[in-house]
Structure formats: C-alpha cells, structure tokens
C-alpha cells in the first residue's frame, strides 16, 4: 500500500492550538486525511497525539484553529450554544474508539451497538438491531449480542466498541490507543478487526497507536508527533526505514 | 521430663471462668443477640407494668391514632417524590457550568440545609401567606400560593430533604466515570440523552440505597407537620396521639402509642430497604465498570474471582481479515 493522496479530504485540521492552562500541548497542527486513508499517529507520551484526536471530535475544545470533518467546519475557542449543535453534528460523522473501551455497562452488547442509531438518529429499534447484529457479526461477536459487557474479555469489549462506533455510519474512525489497555494476547483480535475495516470497508481512519506491525501493514501514512508538532510524516517505509530525524529514530529504537 | 507431663493444658479448662468462655463460644452470635433483645423487652414490660399505664385508653384510641398512618405515609411518599425531583434538578445544577443553574442550586441547598426543618415548616405555613398577601398579587395567584397545611407539610419536607439529597445525587452522578460521559458525547448524544440513557441509570445504583434511608428518616419527620394546624381529619399519627392524649388526660400513654406506631412503621420499611440494598449491591458487582477508574482493564480485574470460564482468551473465529504478521513488539 502506498500513501497516494486522492485529494478528497474527510478531515481537515488547520493551525490547531491546544493549551491546558499554561501548558501548550498542540502548537499549530495542519493536516488532512483523505477518504479511505489510514493515518497512524505515533510519538512519545505527552507529545500531543491523543489530544489531537480528541480535538478532532471536540472531546477537547481546541484553543484556536479550525477542524473540519466531512463538511462540518468549526472554529476552536469558546463553545457557544449554537456551536454545541454543530459539535454534535460533527461527532455523528466521527466514530471514536477509546483506550478504555467505555462500553455502557447498563446495556447489553447489542444495546451498546444500537444506542447511537436509536437515540441519536431515531432509527426504529428493529432496523437498528438488524444493522447491529450484522456489525457484531463483522467483529466476530454475534453470539455475544445479549451478554453484558462485564462478561466479555477486554479484546471482545473493544471489538464491541468498534461496532458501536461503526453503527453510526461515520465518515472517519478515530482510534485513541485502542490496544494499550489490553493484555498482549488480546491485542491481535482487535488489530485484525481494525485491519479489516481498512481493507474491506475502505474506512477512513486516524489511529493513535504504538503497534508498528499494524502501522507497517495497514497505514497509508505515518505521522510522528514530537512536542506538540508533527515532526515528520511519510509512508511506513519512509518513516520506519529511512527517517531523517534522530528523535524518530530514537523512538523506533525504543518500540521496535 | 516424664512422659506423663507432656499433656497439653488447653484440653481441660483450668478454672470456671475459662470453662464459661468456652461454652459461650459454642453459642451462635445471633442467638446471643436474640437473648439480649428478649431481656430488654422483659425489663421494658416490667417497667411498663410498674408505671401502671392506662392500657384501656391505649386500646380504645389505637384505632384513631392508626388512622393517621394513612396521612403519615401519604406525606412521606409525596414528600420523597418531591425531594427526589428537587435533588435531581439540584444536583444537575451543582454539576452545571451554567452560572445561573449553579448559583440557584447553591442557594437552595445552602438555605434548606442551613435552617431547621421546623423553622421552614413555620415559614411556609405562616410567613408565606403574609408575604403573598403584601405583594399585592391578583387574587387568583394569591389563592394559588396560600397552601393547605397538609400540602405545606409535604412541600416543606420535600424541599428540606431534597436539599440534603442533592448531595447524594451529585455524588452518585460523579461516581459514573468520565469515560462514560465521553462515550455518549462521541456518539453525538445531547446532554439530555446522555443523562437519561447513560449517566443517570448508572448513578441510580449508587443513589437508591441512601434515598431509601432518607425516606425512612422522613417518615419520622412527618410528625413535625402536627405543629402547623392540619385539620383533625387529615392529621397524621403524632397529631392524633396528641389530640387523643389531651382529650382523655392521658398524654404519656398517647406518646407511647405514637412511638410504637412509628417504630413498627420504620421497622417494616427498614426490612425492605435492606433487602433492596442487598439486591442492588449484588448487581453492582457485576456492573463494576461504573466505579472503575478510567483506563483500568475491568475484565482482568473482575474476571479473576468469578466465572473465569466465560472469558475466552483466544481470537474468535469469524474475525474477518487475514492474520496480522510481524507485529513489532
């Protein structure tokens, strides 16, 4: 796979700044993610990679800059009442998968998956259920539909979380360290599902991860975050084998 | 040392005290507690007898006093419903970043927790009509705000308990992990949808047991309503006891009767409350992720002691896509 940009950007980030108090975590990020592209974002902890992802769907309010997801374009800065509704519209187009899964423990597996379509999109429950079961089948958990999340392993929970995000038919999927909380033997099943999203569904994906095997195989583009800026980006081959920066090289030495 | 001297001394009691201690250890704790209760009741019965109470009076007026139970329970139920509503609104206000919501709910809890319930009852019953009268409002609104004493009782209890329960509700809502709220946000839920579907259902598991306690406490505080001049027909247990006692010059017997009625009433509800609490805590173990801090792997924690066989650790068949090779670990 080569990182051919097709010019049809699903996500646009322009001059994004984010500060927590006096600490500036993102120092002017510009990037685009094209339709069907898989972008892996990596870097040291504290480099701002997760914050970027959380700014894209406004789980963090950007201090300044511009975010656009599938045509919904929003300025950073103070959140006003009118903006709240736009943020919601933007979030509907961006599916999010969290490090700690965050499944709703008070709902069954299928309940988790259809919650978005039924509550947010007002899709009739029977229709949503059919779609949900199909998605659970895709992530290999159709037989767990009526279980509660607590009865599932971490890897299974994360796959349900992926199905839950997919049920909203998002334009882009955001993965925030989706395998970091998993026991090593459970990581593979989650990565396999993510890979099938990319290869079978041609899903646009932004993935914050340290799984370099996954990046090498699935990513069209890799981005190295360092101290709040994108220090370097390129194809997995360019990044892993021919990096120009000592910081990137040092990082690879640590994780590979 | 001779062989005969090696017998362990603990086998046989060395003195009478130790013998009693050993015998006592064989009696179940619950049985001992039952004996203690029986002894207390025997002493009370003796005192009751010695005091030479007018049992004929107690028997004859029991019906009249017991009729008040209906009103006691109505006041308590209506009061707790109002309190739950106030606590829900109050806690959402306390957790809001809207300055008006935060400020108003702060004033509410501060005033109603900072003044005695009996004072609030008197203010509502006697001061409010005066204030309303002096405002020069249209007669229809004045009539609306001039409350029946029975309603005043419900409103005062509801507002007072609602202020205390605001804190219970706030803590319950805050016990739901932030990740739950973020997951709901990420799906595009509105604030109302998020609260109704995700946060409150999980918070209620924490909120319901202490709310039951508040309800039981409120049933006893309904006695305060007797001070604001409710009609005889609508009077609750304590007021009826007072009336009966004054009428027949038997106040002590009347109060004893009232105490017995309240005690029986709360005993019944405490029984149901503790059953409810046990049922909820059972469910809570299974639903443990609500209390787990963000980032912890819930399954690996809770799966240890319980039915671990239900947690397959292998990749299920049916995961689409070929196996991933060369994961760089």
Coordinates of C-alpha atoms in Angstrom, one line a residue:
Chain A
X1 CA 0.0 0.0 0.0
X2 CA 1.4 3.4 -0.9
X3 CA 0.2 6.7 0.5
X4 CA -1.4 8.2 -2.6
X5 CA -3.4 11.2 -1.6
X6 CA -6.6 11.4 -3.6
X7 CA -7.4 15.0 -2.7
X8 CA -10.8 14.2 -1.2
X9 CA -10.2 15.3 2.4
X10 CA -12.6 13.9 5.0
X11 CA -10.7 15.5 7.9
X12 CA -9.1 18.9 7.8
X13 CA -7.1 20.4 10.7
X14 CA -5.8 24.0 10.3
X15 CA -3.4 25.7 12.6
X16 CA -4.7 23.8 15.6
X17 CA -3.5 25.0 19.0
X18 CA -4.5 23.5 22.3
X19 CA -3.3 24.6 25.7
X20 CA -4.2 23.2 29.2
X21 CA -3.6 26.2 31.4
X22 CA -0.1 27.4 30.7
X23 CA 0.9 24.2 29.0
X24 CA 0.7 24.3 25.2
X25 CA 0.1 20.7 24.1
X26 CA -0.5 21.3 20.4
X27 CA 1.5 24.1 18.8
X28 CA -0.1 24.6 15.4
X29 CA -1.1 21.4 13.7
X30 CA -2.0 21.3 9.9
X31 CA -3.1 18.1 8.4
X32 CA -5.7 16.5 6.1
X33 CA -6.9 12.9 6.0
X34 CA -8.3 11.8 2.6
X35 CA -11.2 9.4 2.1
X36 CA -10.2 5.8 2.6
X37 CA -6.8 6.8 4.0
X38 CA -5.4 5.2 7.2
X39 CA -3.2 7.6 9.1
X40 CA -1.2 6.2 12.1
X41 CA -0.2 8.8 14.6
X42 CA 2.6 8.0 17.0
X43 CA 5.1 9.6 19.3
X44 CA 6.2 9.8 22.9
X45 CA 3.6 10.1 25.7
X46 CA 2.8 13.8 26.1
X47 CA 3.6 14.6 22.5
X48 CA 0.0 15.7 21.9
X49 CA -1.1 12.8 19.6
X50 CA -4.1 11.8 21.8
X51 CA -5.0 15.5 22.3
X52 CA -5.2 15.9 18.5
X53 CA -7.6 13.0 18.2
X54 CA -9.7 14.3 21.0
X55 CA -9.8 17.8 19.4
X56 CA -11.0 16.4 16.1
X57 CA -14.3 15.4 17.6
X58 CA -14.2 18.2 20.2
X59 CA -13.9 16.0 23.3
X60 CA -11.4 18.7 24.0
X61 CA -12.2 22.2 22.8
X62 CA -9.3 23.5 20.6
X63 CA -7.9 26.7 22.0
X64 CA -7.7 28.0 18.4
X65 CA -7.7 26.8 14.8
X66 CA -10.1 25.0 12.5
X67 CA -11.5 21.5 12.4
X68 CA -13.5 20.1 9.5
X69 CA -15.0 16.7 9.4
X70 CA -16.9 15.7 6.3
X71 CA -18.0 19.2 5.5
X72 CA -18.8 20.3 9.1
X73 CA -16.4 23.1 9.7
X74 CA -15.8 24.5 13.2
X75 CA -13.6 27.1 14.7
X76 CA -11.8 26.4 18.0
X77 CA -12.2 28.7 21.0
X78 CA -15.2 29.3 23.3
X79 CA -18.1 26.9 22.9
X80 CA -21.4 28.8 22.4
X81 CA -24.9 27.4 22.4
X82 CA -25.2 27.4 18.6
X83 CA -21.8 25.7 18.3
X84 CA -22.9 22.9 20.6
X85 CA -25.3 21.6 18.0
X86 CA -22.6 21.9 15.3
X87 CA -20.2 19.9 17.5
X88 CA -22.9 17.2 17.8
X89 CA -23.3 17.1 14.0
X90 CA -19.5 16.8 13.7
X91 CA -19.3 14.0 16.2
X92 CA -22.0 12.0 14.4
X93 CA -19.6 11.9 11.4
X94 CA -16.6 10.8 13.5
X95 CA -16.7 7.4 15.3
X96 CA -14.4 7.2 18.4
X97 CA -12.8 4.2 19.9
X98 CA -11.3 4.7 23.4
X99 CA -8.3 3.2 25.1
X100 CA -10.6 2.0 28.0
X101 CA -13.4 0.9 25.7
X102 CA -16.1 2.9 27.7
X103 CA -18.9 0.5 26.9
X104 CA -22.1 1.3 28.7
X105 CA -22.3 -1.3 31.5
X106 CA -26.0 -0.9 31.9
X107 CA -26.8 -2.1 28.4
X108 CA -26.2 -5.4 26.7
X109 CA -23.7 -5.7 23.8
X110 CA -26.4 -5.2 21.2
X111 CA -27.9 -2.4 23.3
X112 CA -24.5 -0.7 23.2
X113 CA -24.3 -1.0 19.4
X114 CA -27.8 0.3 18.7
X115 CA -27.7 3.0 21.3
X116 CA -26.4 5.7 18.9
X117 CA -28.6 4.8 15.9
X118 CA -31.8 4.6 18.1
X119 CA -31.2 7.5 20.4
X120 CA -29.3 9.9 18.2
X121 CA -30.5 9.1 14.8
X122 CA -34.0 7.9 15.8
X123 CA -33.8 4.8 13.7
X124 CA -36.5 2.2 14.6
X125 CA -35.2 -0.3 17.1
X126 CA -35.9 -3.3 14.9
X127 CA -34.0 -1.9 12.0
X128 CA -31.1 -0.8 14.2
X129 CA -31.0 -4.3 15.7
X130 CA -30.6 -5.9 12.3
X131 CA -27.8 -3.5 11.4
X132 CA -26.2 -4.0 14.9
X133 CA -26.2 -7.8 14.6
X134 CA -24.6 -7.5 11.2
X135 CA -21.9 -5.4 12.7
X136 CA -21.4 -7.7 15.6
X137 CA -21.0 -10.5 13.1
X138 CA -18.4 -8.5 11.3
X139 CA -16.4 -8.1 14.5
X140 CA -16.9 -11.8 15.3
X141 CA -19.2 -11.3 18.3
X142 CA -22.7 -12.1 17.0
X143 CA -23.1 -14.8 19.7
X144 CA -22.4 -12.3 22.5
X145 CA -25.2 -9.9 21.5
X146 CA -27.3 -10.4 24.6
X147 CA -24.4 -10.5 27.1
X148 CA -23.5 -7.6 29.3
X149 CA -20.1 -6.0 28.6
X150 CA -18.6 -7.1 32.0
X151 CA -18.9 -10.7 30.9
X152 CA -16.6 -10.0 27.9
X153 CA -12.8 -10.0 27.7
X154 CA -11.0 -6.8 27.0
X155 CA -10.5 -7.6 23.4
X156 CA -14.1 -8.5 23.0
X157 CA -15.2 -5.3 24.7
X158 CA -13.0 -3.3 22.4
X159 CA -14.5 -5.0 19.3
X160 CA -18.0 -4.2 20.6
X161 CA -16.8 -0.6 21.0
X162 CA -15.7 -0.6 17.3
X163 CA -19.1 -2.0 16.3
X164 CA -20.8 0.7 18.4
X165 CA -18.9 3.4 16.6
X166 CA -19.5 1.9 13.2
X167 CA -23.2 1.7 13.8
X168 CA -23.4 5.5 13.4
X169 CA -22.0 5.1 9.9
X170 CA -19.2 7.6 10.4
X171 CA -17.1 9.2 7.7
X172 CA -14.0 8.7 9.8
X173 CA -13.0 6.4 12.7
X174 CA -10.8 7.8 15.4
X175 CA -8.8 5.2 17.4
X176 CA -7.2 6.5 20.6
X177 CA -4.7 3.9 21.6
X178 CA -7.2 1.1 21.1
X179 CA -5.0 -1.7 22.3
X180 CA -3.0 0.0 25.1
X181 CA -5.3 -1.3 27.9
X182 CA -5.3 -4.9 26.6
X183 CA -3.4 -7.9 27.7
X184 CA -0.9 -8.8 25.0
X185 CA -2.7 -11.9 23.9
X186 CA -5.9 -9.9 23.2
X187 CA -4.3 -7.2 21.0
X188 CA -4.3 -9.3 17.8
X189 CA -8.0 -9.8 17.6
X190 CA -8.6 -6.0 17.9
X191 CA -6.0 -5.2 15.3
X192 CA -7.5 -7.8 12.9
X193 CA -10.8 -6.1 13.1
X194 CA -9.2 -2.7 12.5
X195 CA -7.3 -4.1 9.6
X196 CA -10.5 -5.4 8.0
X197 CA -12.1 -2.0 8.4
X198 CA -9.3 -0.6 6.3
X199 CA -9.0 -3.3 3.6
X200 CA -12.6 -4.5 3.3
X201 CA -14.6 -1.3 4.1
X202 CA -12.0 1.2 3.0
X203 CA -12.8 3.2 6.1
X204 CA -11.0 6.5 6.7
X205 CA -9.1 6.1 9.9
X206 CA -6.9 8.1 12.3
X207 CA -5.2 5.7 14.6
X208 CA -3.0 6.7 17.6
X209 CA -1.0 3.6 18.4
X210 CA 2.4 2.2 19.0
X211 CA 1.6 -1.1 17.2
X212 CA 4.2 -0.7 14.5
X213 CA 3.4 -4.0 12.9
X214 CA -0.1 -2.8 12.3
X215 CA 1.2 0.6 11.0
X216 CA 3.6 -1.1 8.6
X217 CA 0.9 -3.3 7.2
X218 CA -2.2 -1.1 7.1
X219 CA -1.2 2.6 7.3
X220 CA -1.0 4.7 4.2
X221 CA 0.7 7.4 6.1
X222 CA 2.5 7.7 9.4
X223 CA 2.9 10.9 11.5
X224 CA 5.5 11.3 14.2
X225 CA 4.4 13.8 16.9
X226 CA 7.1 15.5 18.9
X227 CA 6.5 18.2 21.5
X228 CA 3.2 19.4 20.0
X229 CA 4.1 19.4 16.4
X230 CA 4.1 16.9 13.5
X231 CA 7.9 16.5 13.3
X232 CA 7.8 14.1 10.3
X233 CA 5.4 12.2 8.2
X234 CA 5.5 9.7 5.3
X235 CA 4.7 6.2 4.2
X236 CA 5.5 3.5 6.7
X237 CA 8.6 2.5 4.6
X238 CA 9.9 6.1 4.6
X239 CA 9.3 6.5 8.3
X240 CA 10.4 3.2 9.6
X241 CA 13.4 2.5 7.3
X242 CA 14.5 6.0 6.2
X243 CA 13.7 8.5 8.8
X244 CA 15.8 11.7 8.7
X245 CA 15.2 12.7 12.3
X246 CA 17.2 11.5 15.3
X247 CA 14.0 11.8 17.5
X248 CA 12.1 9.5 15.3
X249 CA 15.0 7.1 15.1
X250 CA 15.3 7.0 18.8
X251 CA 11.6 6.3 19.2
X252 CA 11.7 3.4 16.8
X253 CA 14.7 2.0 18.7
X254 CA 12.6 2.1 21.8
X255 CA 9.5 0.4 20.5
X256 CA 10.7 -2.0 17.8
Chain B
X1 CA 10.9 -34.8 81.9
X2 CA 8.5 -37.7 82.3
X3 CA 6.1 -38.6 79.5
X4 CA 3.0 -38.0 81.7
X5 CA 3.7 -34.3 82.0
X6 CA 3.5 -33.5 78.3
X7 CA -0.3 -33.4 78.1
X8 CA -1.4 -30.0 76.6
X9 CA -3.0 -27.9 79.2
X10 CA -5.7 -26.4 76.9
X11 CA -7.5 -29.7 76.6
X12 CA -9.1 -29.2 80.0
X13 CA -10.5 -26.0 81.5
X14 CA -8.2 -24.7 84.2
X15 CA -10.8 -22.8 86.0
X16 CA -14.5 -22.0 85.9
X17 CA -14.2 -18.7 84.0
X18 CA -12.4 -20.3 81.2
X19 CA -15.0 -23.0 81.1
X20 CA -17.7 -20.5 80.7
X21 CA -15.9 -18.7 78.0
X22 CA -15.5 -21.9 76.1
X23 CA -19.2 -22.8 76.5
X24 CA -20.1 -19.3 75.3
X25 CA -18.0 -19.6 72.2
X26 CA -20.2 -22.5 71.1
X27 CA -23.4 -20.4 71.2
X28 CA -24.1 -18.6 67.9
X29 CA -23.8 -14.9 68.0
X30 CA -27.3 -14.4 66.6
X31 CA -28.8 -16.4 69.4
X32 CA -27.0 -14.3 72.0
X33 CA -28.3 -11.1 70.4
X34 CA -31.8 -12.6 70.5
X35 CA -31.4 -13.2 74.2
X36 CA -30.3 -9.6 74.7
X37 CA -33.4 -8.3 72.9
X38 CA -35.6 -10.6 75.0
X39 CA -34.0 -9.4 78.2
X40 CA -34.6 -5.8 77.1
X41 CA -38.2 -6.5 76.4
X42 CA -38.7 -8.2 79.7
X43 CA -37.3 -5.2 81.5
X44 CA -39.4 -2.8 79.5
X45 CA -42.5 -4.9 80.2
X46 CA -41.7 -4.8 83.9
X47 CA -41.3 -1.1 83.8
X48 CA -44.5 -0.7 81.7
X49 CA -46.4 -2.7 84.3
X50 CA -44.8 -0.8 87.2
X51 CA -45.8 2.5 85.7
X52 CA -49.4 1.4 85.8
X53 CA -50.3 2.9 82.4
X54 CA -53.9 3.2 81.3
X55 CA -53.9 0.3 78.8
X56 CA -57.6 0.6 78.3
X57 CA -57.1 4.1 76.9
X58 CA -54.3 2.9 74.6
X59 CA -56.5 0.1 73.3
X60 CA -59.6 2.3 72.8
X61 CA -57.7 5.1 71.0
X62 CA -55.4 2.9 68.9
X63 CA -57.8 3.0 66.0
X64 CA -58.0 6.8 66.0
X65 CA -54.2 7.1 66.1
X66 CA -53.6 4.3 63.5
X67 CA -55.9 6.2 61.1
X68 CA -53.2 8.7 61.0
X69 CA -50.8 6.2 59.4
X70 CA -52.5 6.8 56.0
X71 CA -51.6 10.5 56.2
X72 CA -48.2 9.9 57.6
X73 CA -47.4 7.6 54.7
X74 CA -49.1 9.9 52.1
X75 CA -47.0 12.8 53.4
X76 CA -43.8 10.7 53.3
X77 CA -44.4 9.3 49.9
X78 CA -45.4 12.7 48.3
X79 CA -42.5 14.3 50.2
X80 CA -39.9 11.8 49.0
X81 CA -41.1 12.2 45.4
X82 CA -40.8 16.0 45.6
X83 CA -37.4 15.5 47.3
X84 CA -36.1 13.2 44.5
X85 CA -37.2 15.7 41.9
X86 CA -35.6 18.6 43.7
X87 CA -32.4 16.5 44.3
X88 CA -32.2 15.6 40.6
X89 CA -32.6 19.2 39.5
X90 CA -30.4 20.5 42.3
X91 CA -27.6 18.0 41.6
X92 CA -27.6 18.7 37.9
X93 CA -27.4 22.4 38.8
X94 CA -24.5 21.8 41.2
X95 CA -22.7 20.0 38.4
X96 CA -23.5 22.6 35.7
X97 CA -21.2 25.1 34.3
X98 CA -24.1 27.5 33.8
X99 CA -23.7 30.2 36.5
X100 CA -27.5 30.6 36.9
X101 CA -28.1 26.9 37.4
X102 CA -25.1 26.6 39.7
X103 CA -25.9 29.7 41.7
X104 CA -29.6 28.9 42.2
X105 CA -29.0 25.3 43.2
X106 CA -26.2 26.5 45.6
X107 CA -28.7 28.9 47.2
X108 CA -31.3 26.2 47.5
X109 CA -29.0 23.7 49.2
X110 CA -27.4 26.3 51.5
X111 CA -30.7 27.7 52.8
X112 CA -32.6 24.4 53.2
X113 CA -29.7 22.7 54.8
X114 CA -28.8 25.7 56.9
X115 CA -32.1 26.2 58.6
X116 CA -34.1 23.8 60.8
X117 CA -36.9 21.9 59.3
X118 CA -39.4 23.1 61.9
X119 CA -38.5 26.7 61.0
X120 CA -39.0 26.0 57.3
X121 CA -42.4 24.5 58.1
X122 CA -43.5 27.5 60.1
X123 CA -42.2 29.9 57.4
X124 CA -44.1 28.1 54.7
X125 CA -47.2 27.8 56.8
X126 CA -47.3 31.2 58.5
X127 CA -44.9 33.6 56.8
X128 CA -45.6 32.8 53.2
X129 CA -49.3 33.8 53.3
X130 CA -48.3 37.2 54.8
X131 CA -45.7 37.8 52.2
X132 CA -48.0 36.8 49.4
X133 CA -50.7 39.0 50.8
X134 CA -48.4 42.0 51.0
X135 CA -47.2 41.6 47.4
X136 CA -50.5 42.8 46.0
X137 CA -50.8 40.0 43.6
X138 CA -54.0 39.2 41.8
X139 CA -56.4 37.2 43.9
X140 CA -56.1 34.1 41.8
X141 CA -52.3 33.9 42.3
X142 CA -52.7 34.7 46.0
X143 CA -55.1 31.8 46.3
X144 CA -52.7 29.5 44.5
X145 CA -49.9 30.4 46.8
X146 CA -51.9 30.1 50.0
X147 CA -51.4 26.4 50.7
X148 CA -53.4 24.0 52.7
X149 CA -51.4 23.0 55.8
X150 CA -51.3 19.4 54.7
X151 CA -49.7 20.5 51.4
X152 CA -47.3 22.8 53.3
X153 CA -46.1 19.7 55.2
X154 CA -45.4 17.9 52.0
X155 CA -43.7 20.8 50.4
X156 CA -41.5 21.6 53.4
X157 CA -40.4 18.0 53.9
X158 CA -39.7 17.7 50.1
X159 CA -37.7 20.9 49.9
X160 CA -35.7 20.1 53.0
X161 CA -34.9 16.5 52.2
X162 CA -34.3 17.5 48.5
X163 CA -31.6 19.8 49.6
X164 CA -29.8 17.0 51.5
X165 CA -30.4 14.5 48.8
X166 CA -28.9 16.9 46.2
X167 CA -25.6 15.9 47.7
X168 CA -26.4 12.2 47.4
X169 CA -27.4 12.6 43.8
X170 CA -24.4 14.8 43.0
X171 CA -22.1 12.1 44.4
X172 CA -24.0 9.4 42.6
X173 CA -23.7 11.2 39.3
X174 CA -20.0 11.9 39.9
X175 CA -19.4 8.2 40.6
X176 CA -20.1 7.4 37.0
X177 CA -16.7 7.5 35.2
X178 CA -15.9 10.4 32.9
X179 CA -15.3 7.9 30.1
X180 CA -19.0 7.0 30.1
X181 CA -19.9 10.6 29.5
X182 CA -17.3 10.9 26.8
X183 CA -18.5 7.8 25.0
X184 CA -22.0 9.3 25.0
X185 CA -20.7 12.6 23.7
X186 CA -18.7 10.8 21.0
X187 CA -21.9 9.2 19.7
X188 CA -23.4 12.6 19.3
X189 CA -25.8 12.5 22.2
X190 CA -27.3 15.7 23.5
X191 CA -26.9 16.5 27.2
X192 CA -30.4 15.2 28.0
X193 CA -29.9 12.0 26.1
X194 CA -26.6 11.4 27.7
X195 CA -28.1 11.9 31.2
X196 CA -31.2 9.8 30.6
X197 CA -29.6 6.9 28.8
X198 CA -26.1 6.6 30.2
X199 CA -25.3 8.6 33.3
X200 CA -28.4 8.5 35.4
X201 CA -29.1 4.8 35.1
X202 CA -25.7 4.1 36.4
X203 CA -25.9 6.8 39.0
X204 CA -29.1 5.5 40.4
X205 CA -27.5 2.3 41.6
X206 CA -25.5 4.5 43.9
X207 CA -28.3 6.8 44.7
X208 CA -31.2 4.4 45.5
X209 CA -29.9 2.9 48.8
X210 CA -29.3 6.2 50.6
X211 CA -32.5 7.5 49.2
X212 CA -34.3 4.7 51.0
X213 CA -32.6 5.8 54.2
X214 CA -33.8 9.3 53.7
X215 CA -37.4 8.1 53.1
X216 CA -37.3 6.2 56.4
X217 CA -36.0 9.3 58.2
X218 CA -38.7 11.4 56.5
X219 CA -41.5 9.1 57.8
X220 CA -40.4 10.1 61.3
X221 CA -40.1 13.8 60.5
X222 CA -43.7 13.8 59.3
X223 CA -44.5 14.2 63.0
X224 CA -43.4 17.8 62.7
X225 CA -46.3 18.5 60.4
X226 CA -48.5 18.2 63.6
X227 CA -47.4 21.7 64.6
X228 CA -48.9 23.7 61.7
X229 CA -52.6 23.1 62.3
X230 CA -53.7 20.4 59.9
X231 CA -57.4 19.6 60.2
X232 CA -58.2 16.7 62.5
X233 CA -59.4 14.6 59.7
X234 CA -56.1 14.9 57.8
X235 CA -53.9 14.6 60.8
X236 CA -51.0 12.1 60.9
X237 CA -50.0 9.8 63.7
X238 CA -48.4 12.1 66.2
X239 CA -51.1 14.8 66.0
X240 CA -53.8 12.3 66.5
X241 CA -51.9 10.9 69.5
X242 CA -51.6 14.4 70.9
X243 CA -55.3 15.1 70.4
X244 CA -56.3 11.8 72.0
X245 CA -54.0 12.4 74.9
X246 CA -55.3 15.9 75.6
X247 CA -58.9 14.8 75.3
X248 CA -58.6 12.0 77.8
X249 CA -55.8 13.5 80.0
X250 CA -53.5 10.6 79.1
X251 CA -50.6 12.3 77.3
X252 CA -47.9 9.8 78.3
X253 CA -49.9 6.8 77.1
X254 CA -50.6 8.7 73.9
X255 CA -46.9 9.4 73.2
X256 CA -46.0 5.8 73.9
X257 CA -48.6 4.7 71.5
X258 CA -47.3 7.0 68.8
X259 CA -43.7 5.8 69.4
X260 CA -44.8 2.2 68.9
X261 CA -46.6 3.1 65.7
X262 CA -43.6 4.9 64.2
X263 CA -41.2 2.2 65.3
X264 CA -43.3 -0.5 63.7
X265 CA -43.6 1.5 60.5
X266 CA -39.9 2.1 60.1
X267 CA -39.1 -1.5 61.1
X268 CA -41.2 -2.6 58.1
X269 CA -39.6 -0.2 55.7
X270 CA -36.1 -0.9 57.0
X271 CA -36.6 -4.5 56.3
X272 CA -37.5 -3.8 52.7
X273 CA -34.7 -1.2 52.4
X274 CA -32.0 -3.7 53.5
X275 CA -33.3 -6.2 51.0
X276 CA -33.3 -3.7 48.2
X277 CA -29.8 -2.6 49.2
X278 CA -28.5 -6.2 49.1
X279 CA -30.1 -6.7 45.7
X280 CA -28.6 -3.6 44.2
X281 CA -25.1 -4.3 45.6
X282 CA -25.3 -7.7 44.1
X283 CA -26.0 -6.2 40.7
X284 CA -23.3 -3.6 41.3
X285 CA -20.5 -6.2 41.5
X286 CA -21.4 -7.4 38.0
X287 CA -21.7 -3.8 36.8
X288 CA -18.4 -2.8 38.4
X289 CA -17.1 -0.8 35.5
X290 CA -19.2 2.1 36.6
X291 CA -16.9 2.6 39.5
X292 CA -13.7 1.6 37.8
X293 CA -11.3 4.5 37.2
X294 CA -10.6 5.4 33.6
X295 CA -8.0 3.3 31.9
X296 CA -8.3 0.2 34.0
X297 CA -8.9 -3.1 32.4
X298 CA -12.1 -4.0 34.0
X299 CA -12.3 -7.6 32.9
X300 CA -9.0 -8.6 34.0
X301 CA -9.9 -7.3 37.5
X302 CA -13.4 -8.7 37.9
X303 CA -12.8 -11.9 35.9
X304 CA -10.3 -13.2 38.4
X305 CA -12.5 -14.4 41.2
X306 CA -15.7 -15.1 39.2
X307 CA -16.6 -17.4 36.4
X308 CA -13.4 -17.1 34.5
X309 CA -14.5 -19.8 32.1
X310 CA -16.8 -17.2 30.4
X311 CA -13.9 -15.1 29.3
X312 CA -12.3 -16.7 26.3
X313 CA -8.8 -15.5 25.7
X314 CA -8.5 -16.6 22.2
X315 CA -9.4 -14.8 19.0
X316 CA -12.9 -15.8 18.0
X317 CA -13.3 -17.4 14.6
X318 CA -15.1 -15.2 12.3
X319 CA -12.9 -12.2 12.7
X320 CA -12.6 -11.0 9.2
X321 CA -9.3 -10.3 7.5
X322 CA -6.1 -12.4 7.4
X323 CA -3.9 -12.7 10.5
X324 CA -1.5 -10.0 11.1
X325 CA 2.1 -10.9 10.9
X326 CA 5.1 -9.0 12.1
X327 CA 3.6 -7.0 15.0
X328 CA 6.5 -5.1 16.2
X329 CA 6.8 -6.0 19.8

